[in-house]
Amino acid sequence: MWEANTGRSLAVLKIPNDNKADYAAFNPDGTRVITLCDETKELSLWDWANRPGEPVAVFAGHEGSIQDFAFSADGRRLVTASGDRTARIWETATGKCLHIFSGHEEFVNGAAFSPDGRWIVTASGDQTAQIWDAATGENLMPLGWDNFPRTSAAFSPDGKKIVTGTIGGTVPVYTYDILGSADELRQLARARIGRKPTPEERKQYFPEATGK
């Protein structure tokens, strides 16, 4: 950790077992630093000012490389995207895994919270992006399919648009309106799918309508 205007060293974070720190970033309010170790497939959270000698929380459990991570706006949760085809939400105070998002068929390359923390968007090498309920882990809505693997996803500041990137050089932007419930998001999915859903899609996205 360095003081930007002077270059003075403020703290040294010692990664356990002499592993590498492959990436580092601040949490939203700057009081914590998170580091990524590709070798162990773990993230460590540090109170850099008061406790630089050891992490205050470790996020471990992914079986594949961590491709992306993002904090919720309040810094209390962390979402990770992994090569094990899952995304996970963690409690930053304890390192506890709260939900595992399963369903993508390839690497999950990107993940992000909505500004209000209610939704998660994931982008995958299976050419899809998905919206999830951050509180329950429920898969709510697909954002269509692309001809190329998706590499990243992000919400707009007002939470009403999602942008995704692909290796094909395109940047699809999706606009949606959520008035306050997962049921309204399901209704939006019905309206935008543009065709009759397959039996598998009905089971996954519209379980209450299965068999009707």
mmCIF file of C-alpha atoms in Angstrom:
data_model
loop_
_atom_site.group_PDB
_atom_site.id
_atom_site.type_symbol
_atom_site.label_atom_id
_atom_site.label_comp_id
_atom_site.label_asym_id
_atom_site.label_seq_id
_atom_site.Cartn_x
_atom_site.Cartn_y
_atom_site.Cartn_z
ATOM 1 C CA MET A 1 0.000 0.000 0.000
ATOM 2 C CA TRP A 2 1.358 3.391 -1.022
ATOM 3 C CA GLU A 3 0.493 7.004 -0.362
ATOM 4 C CA ALA A 4 -0.284 8.328 -3.822
ATOM 5 C CA ASN A 5 1.007 11.897 -3.467
ATOM 6 C CA THR A 6 4.331 11.006 -1.798
ATOM 7 C CA GLY A 7 5.081 7.392 -2.791
ATOM 8 C CA ARG A 8 5.480 6.506 0.895
ATOM 9 C CA SER A 9 4.852 2.866 1.812
ATOM 10 C CA LEU A 10 1.875 2.588 4.183
ATOM 11 C CA ALA A 11 1.564 -1.170 4.646
ATOM 12 C CA VAL A 12 2.908 -4.468 3.346
ATOM 13 C CA LEU A 13 0.428 -7.324 2.996
ATOM 14 C CA LYS A 14 2.110 -10.699 3.403
ATOM 15 C CA ILE A 15 0.317 -13.322 1.299
ATOM 16 C CA PRO A 16 0.117 -16.646 3.214
ATOM 17 C CA ASN A 17 2.540 -19.445 2.272
ATOM 18 C CA ASP A 18 4.554 -17.133 0.036
ATOM 19 C CA ASN A 19 1.935 -17.356 -2.695
ATOM 20 C CA LYS A 20 1.679 -14.687 -5.362
ATOM 21 C CA ALA A 21 -0.778 -11.836 -5.304
ATOM 22 C CA ASP A 22 -1.945 -11.846 -8.908
ATOM 23 C CA TYR A 23 -4.387 -8.962 -8.521
ATOM 24 C CA ALA A 24 -5.420 -6.445 -5.850
ATOM 25 C CA ALA A 25 -8.257 -3.927 -5.479
ATOM 26 C CA PHE A 26 -9.933 -1.732 -2.883
ATOM 27 C CA ASN A 27 -13.383 -2.374 -1.452
ATOM 28 C CA PRO A 28 -15.943 0.419 -2.042
ATOM 29 C CA ASP A 29 -15.004 2.586 0.955
ATOM 30 C CA GLY A 30 -11.246 2.002 0.718
ATOM 31 C CA THR A 31 -10.873 0.476 4.183
ATOM 32 C CA ARG A 32 -10.115 -3.002 2.865
ATOM 33 C CA VAL A 33 -7.966 -4.455 0.100
ATOM 34 C CA ILE A 34 -8.728 -7.732 -1.638
ATOM 35 C CA THR A 35 -6.039 -9.872 -3.255
ATOM 36 C CA LEU A 36 -6.361 -12.750 -5.701
ATOM 37 C CA CYS A 37 -4.069 -15.765 -5.783
ATOM 38 C CA ASP A 38 -4.497 -17.754 -8.991
ATOM 39 C CA GLU A 39 -2.478 -20.682 -7.657
ATOM 40 C CA THR A 40 -4.781 -21.375 -4.701
ATOM 41 C CA LYS A 41 -7.977 -20.097 -6.386
ATOM 42 C CA GLU A 42 -8.588 -17.915 -3.340
ATOM 43 C CA LEU A 43 -9.263 -14.292 -2.495
ATOM 44 C CA SER A 44 -8.068 -12.664 0.728
ATOM 45 C CA LEU A 45 -9.506 -9.526 2.334
ATOM 46 C CA TRP A 46 -7.207 -7.256 4.349
ATOM 47 C CA ASP A 47 -7.707 -4.490 6.905
ATOM 48 C CA TRP A 48 -4.601 -2.812 5.542
ATOM 49 C CA ALA A 49 -4.436 0.033 8.054
ATOM 50 C CA ASN A 50 -4.973 -1.926 11.279
ATOM 51 C CA ARG A 51 -4.126 -5.552 10.525
ATOM 52 C CA PRO A 52 -1.737 -5.891 7.587
ATOM 53 C CA GLY A 53 -0.107 -9.077 8.865
ATOM 54 C CA GLU A 54 -2.978 -11.458 8.066
ATOM 55 C CA PRO A 55 -6.252 -11.362 6.126
ATOM 56 C CA VAL A 56 -9.504 -10.734 7.953
ATOM 57 C CA ALA A 57 -11.355 -13.117 5.625
ATOM 58 C CA VAL A 58 -10.462 -15.698 2.986
ATOM 59 C CA PHE A 59 -12.835 -16.694 0.185
ATOM 60 C CA ALA A 60 -12.057 -20.284 -0.782
ATOM 61 C CA GLY A 61 -14.105 -23.018 -2.436
ATOM 62 C CA HIS A 62 -13.991 -22.552 -6.200
ATOM 63 C CA GLU A 63 -12.613 -25.556 -8.060
ATOM 64 C CA GLY A 64 -11.540 -23.474 -11.036
ATOM 65 C CA SER A 65 -9.663 -20.224 -11.544
ATOM 66 C CA ILE A 66 -11.380 -17.034 -10.412
ATOM 67 C CA GLN A 67 -12.080 -15.049 -13.559
ATOM 68 C CA ASP A 68 -13.695 -11.974 -12.020
ATOM 69 C CA PHE A 69 -14.991 -10.550 -8.738
ATOM 70 C CA ALA A 70 -16.976 -7.525 -7.596
ATOM 71 C CA PHE A 71 -18.196 -6.007 -4.332
ATOM 72 C CA SER A 72 -21.747 -4.971 -3.624
ATOM 73 C CA ALA A 73 -22.120 -1.196 -3.243
ATOM 74 C CA ASP A 74 -22.148 -1.433 0.558
ATOM 75 C CA GLY A 75 -19.093 -3.715 0.593
ATOM 76 C CA ARG A 76 -20.841 -6.397 2.643
ATOM 77 C CA ARG A 77 -20.927 -9.012 -0.108
ATOM 78 C CA LEU A 78 -18.605 -10.200 -2.825
ATOM 79 C CA VAL A 79 -19.482 -12.026 -6.035
ATOM 80 C CA THR A 80 -16.944 -14.213 -7.815
ATOM 81 C CA ALA A 81 -16.967 -15.764 -11.294
ATOM 82 C CA SER A 82 -15.008 -18.940 -11.913
ATOM 83 C CA GLY A 83 -13.714 -21.393 -14.444
ATOM 84 C CA ASP A 84 -15.589 -24.101 -12.548
ATOM 85 C CA ARG A 85 -18.746 -22.841 -14.335
ATOM 86 C CA THR A 86 -20.216 -21.270 -11.205
ATOM 87 C CA ALA A 87 -20.482 -17.867 -9.571
ATOM 88 C CA ARG A 88 -20.654 -17.399 -5.815
ATOM 89 C CA ILE A 89 -21.760 -14.734 -3.343
ATOM 90 C CA TRP A 90 -19.736 -14.338 -0.156
ATOM 91 C CA GLU A 91 -20.175 -12.474 3.099
ATOM 92 C CA THR A 92 -17.150 -10.198 3.366
ATOM 93 C CA ALA A 93 -17.146 -10.024 7.174
ATOM 94 C CA THR A 94 -16.656 -13.777 7.556
ATOM 95 C CA GLY A 95 -15.702 -15.270 4.178
ATOM 96 C CA LYS A 96 -18.844 -17.433 4.306
ATOM 97 C CA CYS A 97 -20.297 -18.536 0.950
ATOM 98 C CA LEU A 98 -23.950 -17.469 0.821
ATOM 99 C CA HIS A 99 -25.032 -18.816 -2.591
ATOM 100 C CA ILE A 100 -23.621 -20.807 -5.480
ATOM 101 C CA PHE A 101 -24.986 -19.931 -8.926
ATOM 102 C CA SER A 102 -24.928 -23.044 -11.121
ATOM 103 C CA GLY A 103 -26.257 -23.448 -14.652
ATOM 104 C CA HIS A 104 -23.677 -22.052 -17.052
ATOM 105 C CA GLU A 105 -22.097 -24.656 -19.316
ATOM 106 C CA GLU A 106 -18.686 -22.988 -19.677
ATOM 107 C CA PHE A 107 -16.393 -20.666 -17.710
ATOM 108 C CA VAL A 108 -18.173 -17.817 -15.942
ATOM 109 C CA ASN A 109 -16.004 -14.919 -17.104
ATOM 110 C CA GLY A 110 -17.734 -11.949 -15.483
ATOM 111 C CA ALA A 111 -20.098 -11.129 -12.625
ATOM 112 C CA ALA A 112 -21.498 -7.926 -11.149
ATOM 113 C CA PHE A 113 -24.029 -6.664 -8.614
ATOM 114 C CA SER A 114 -26.808 -4.280 -9.537
ATOM 115 C CA PRO A 115 -26.383 -0.883 -7.839
ATOM 116 C CA ASP A 116 -29.031 -1.736 -5.231
ATOM 117 C CA GLY A 117 -27.472 -5.149 -4.560
ATOM 118 C CA ARG A 118 -30.615 -7.101 -5.422
ATOM 119 C CA TRP A 119 -29.495 -8.733 -8.656
ATOM 120 C CA ILE A 120 -26.411 -10.413 -10.073
ATOM 121 C CA VAL A 121 -25.516 -10.599 -13.746
ATOM 122 C CA THR A 122 -23.088 -13.224 -15.027
ATOM 123 C CA ALA A 123 -21.398 -13.576 -18.414
ATOM 124 C CA SER A 124 -20.155 -16.938 -19.654
ATOM 125 C CA GLY A 125 -18.177 -18.668 -22.340
ATOM 126 C CA ASP A 126 -21.370 -20.593 -23.148
ATOM 127 C CA GLN A 127 -22.449 -17.449 -25.057
ATOM 128 C CA THR A 128 -25.097 -16.457 -22.509
ATOM 129 C CA ALA A 129 -25.588 -13.919 -19.756
ATOM 130 C CA GLN A 130 -27.942 -14.546 -16.848
ATOM 131 C CA ILE A 131 -29.668 -12.503 -14.129
ATOM 132 C CA TRP A 132 -29.865 -13.983 -10.634
ATOM 133 C CA ASP A 133 -31.612 -13.049 -7.403
ATOM 134 C CA ALA A 134 -28.759 -12.092 -5.071
ATOM 135 C CA ALA A 135 -30.800 -12.859 -1.935
ATOM 136 C CA THR A 136 -31.925 -16.375 -2.882
ATOM 137 C CA GLY A 137 -29.537 -17.520 -5.633
ATOM 138 C CA GLU A 138 -32.474 -18.116 -7.991
ATOM 139 C CA ASN A 139 -31.788 -17.951 -11.738
ATOM 140 C CA LEU A 140 -34.347 -15.445 -12.987
ATOM 141 C CA MET A 141 -33.722 -14.464 -16.579
ATOM 142 C CA PRO A 142 -31.490 -15.216 -19.576
ATOM 143 C CA LEU A 143 -30.294 -12.241 -21.595
ATOM 144 C CA GLY A 144 -30.331 -13.994 -24.933
ATOM 145 C CA TRP A 145 -27.619 -15.880 -26.733
ATOM 146 C CA ASP A 146 -24.678 -14.540 -28.711
ATOM 147 C CA ASN A 147 -22.523 -16.058 -31.435
ATOM 148 C CA PHE A 148 -19.413 -15.619 -29.289
ATOM 149 C CA PRO A 149 -18.411 -16.346 -25.688
ATOM 150 C CA ARG A 150 -19.285 -13.534 -23.295
ATOM 151 C CA THR A 151 -16.378 -12.030 -21.435
ATOM 152 C CA SER A 152 -17.874 -9.451 -19.067
ATOM 153 C CA ALA A 153 -21.075 -7.842 -17.810
ATOM 154 C CA ALA A 154 -21.990 -4.703 -15.881
ATOM 155 C CA PHE A 155 -25.040 -2.745 -14.749
ATOM 156 C CA SER A 156 -25.557 0.917 -15.556
ATOM 157 C CA PRO A 157 -25.539 3.298 -12.537
ATOM 158 C CA ASP A 158 -29.354 3.458 -12.526
ATOM 159 C CA GLY A 159 -29.594 -0.352 -12.650
ATOM 160 C CA LYS A 160 -31.866 -0.368 -15.705
ATOM 161 C CA LYS A 161 -29.363 -1.445 -18.326
ATOM 162 C CA ILE A 162 -26.846 -4.248 -18.613
ATOM 163 C CA VAL A 163 -23.907 -4.242 -20.991
ATOM 164 C CA THR A 164 -22.008 -7.396 -21.927
ATOM 165 C CA GLY A 165 -18.820 -7.861 -23.905
ATOM 166 C CA THR A 166 -17.919 -10.739 -26.217
ATOM 167 C CA ILE A 167 -14.739 -11.993 -27.868
ATOM 168 C CA GLY A 168 -16.425 -11.233 -31.199
ATOM 169 C CA GLY A 169 -16.011 -7.511 -30.584
ATOM 170 C CA THR A 170 -19.721 -6.789 -30.072
ATOM 171 C CA VAL A 171 -21.121 -5.064 -26.985
ATOM 172 C CA PRO A 172 -24.796 -5.992 -26.505
ATOM 173 C CA VAL A 173 -26.777 -3.652 -24.249
ATOM 174 C CA TYR A 174 -29.978 -4.816 -22.568
ATOM 175 C CA THR A 175 -32.612 -2.525 -21.113
ATOM 176 C CA TYR A 176 -35.113 -3.713 -18.541
ATOM 177 C CA ASP A 177 -37.439 -2.316 -15.911
ATOM 178 C CA ILE A 178 -37.821 -3.992 -12.522
ATOM 179 C CA LEU A 179 -40.484 -2.511 -10.268
ATOM 180 C CA GLY A 180 -39.558 -4.470 -7.190
ATOM 181 C CA SER A 181 -40.002 -8.229 -7.378
ATOM 182 C CA ALA A 182 -38.595 -11.376 -8.938
ATOM 183 C CA ASP A 183 -42.079 -12.141 -10.318
ATOM 184 C CA GLU A 184 -41.949 -8.965 -12.418
ATOM 185 C CA LEU A 185 -38.582 -10.028 -13.785
ATOM 186 C CA ARG A 186 -40.035 -13.400 -14.779
ATOM 187 C CA GLN A 187 -42.874 -11.605 -16.572
ATOM 188 C CA LEU A 188 -40.324 -9.516 -18.437
ATOM 189 C CA ALA A 189 -38.509 -12.696 -19.472
ATOM 190 C CA ARG A 190 -41.772 -14.085 -20.877
ATOM 191 C CA ALA A 191 -42.364 -10.898 -22.846
ATOM 192 C CA ARG A 192 -38.860 -10.732 -24.332
ATOM 193 C CA ILE A 193 -38.051 -14.311 -25.140
ATOM 194 C CA GLY A 194 -39.582 -13.790 -28.620
ATOM 195 C CA ARG A 195 -40.620 -17.407 -29.070
ATOM 196 C CA LYS A 196 -42.275 -20.240 -27.199
ATOM 197 C CA PRO A 197 -39.886 -21.442 -24.468
ATOM 198 C CA THR A 198 -38.612 -24.985 -24.633
ATOM 199 C CA PRO A 199 -39.664 -27.454 -21.899
ATOM 200 C CA GLU A 200 -36.225 -27.054 -20.304
ATOM 201 C CA GLU A 201 -36.521 -23.248 -20.300
ATOM 202 C CA ARG A 202 -40.034 -23.424 -18.845
ATOM 203 C CA LYS A 203 -38.778 -25.634 -16.028
ATOM 204 C CA GLN A 204 -35.783 -23.391 -15.318
ATOM 205 C CA TYR A 205 -37.250 -19.910 -15.665
ATOM 206 C CA PHE A 206 -41.022 -20.358 -15.213
ATOM 207 C CA PRO A 207 -41.368 -23.219 -12.702
ATOM 208 C CA GLU A 208 -44.777 -22.078 -11.506
ATOM 209 C CA ALA A 209 -46.146 -22.536 -15.044
ATOM 210 C CA THR A 210 -44.711 -26.002 -15.668
ATOM 211 C CA GLY A 211 -47.379 -28.414 -16.786
ATOM 212 C CA LYS A 212 -49.919 -25.712 -17.666
#
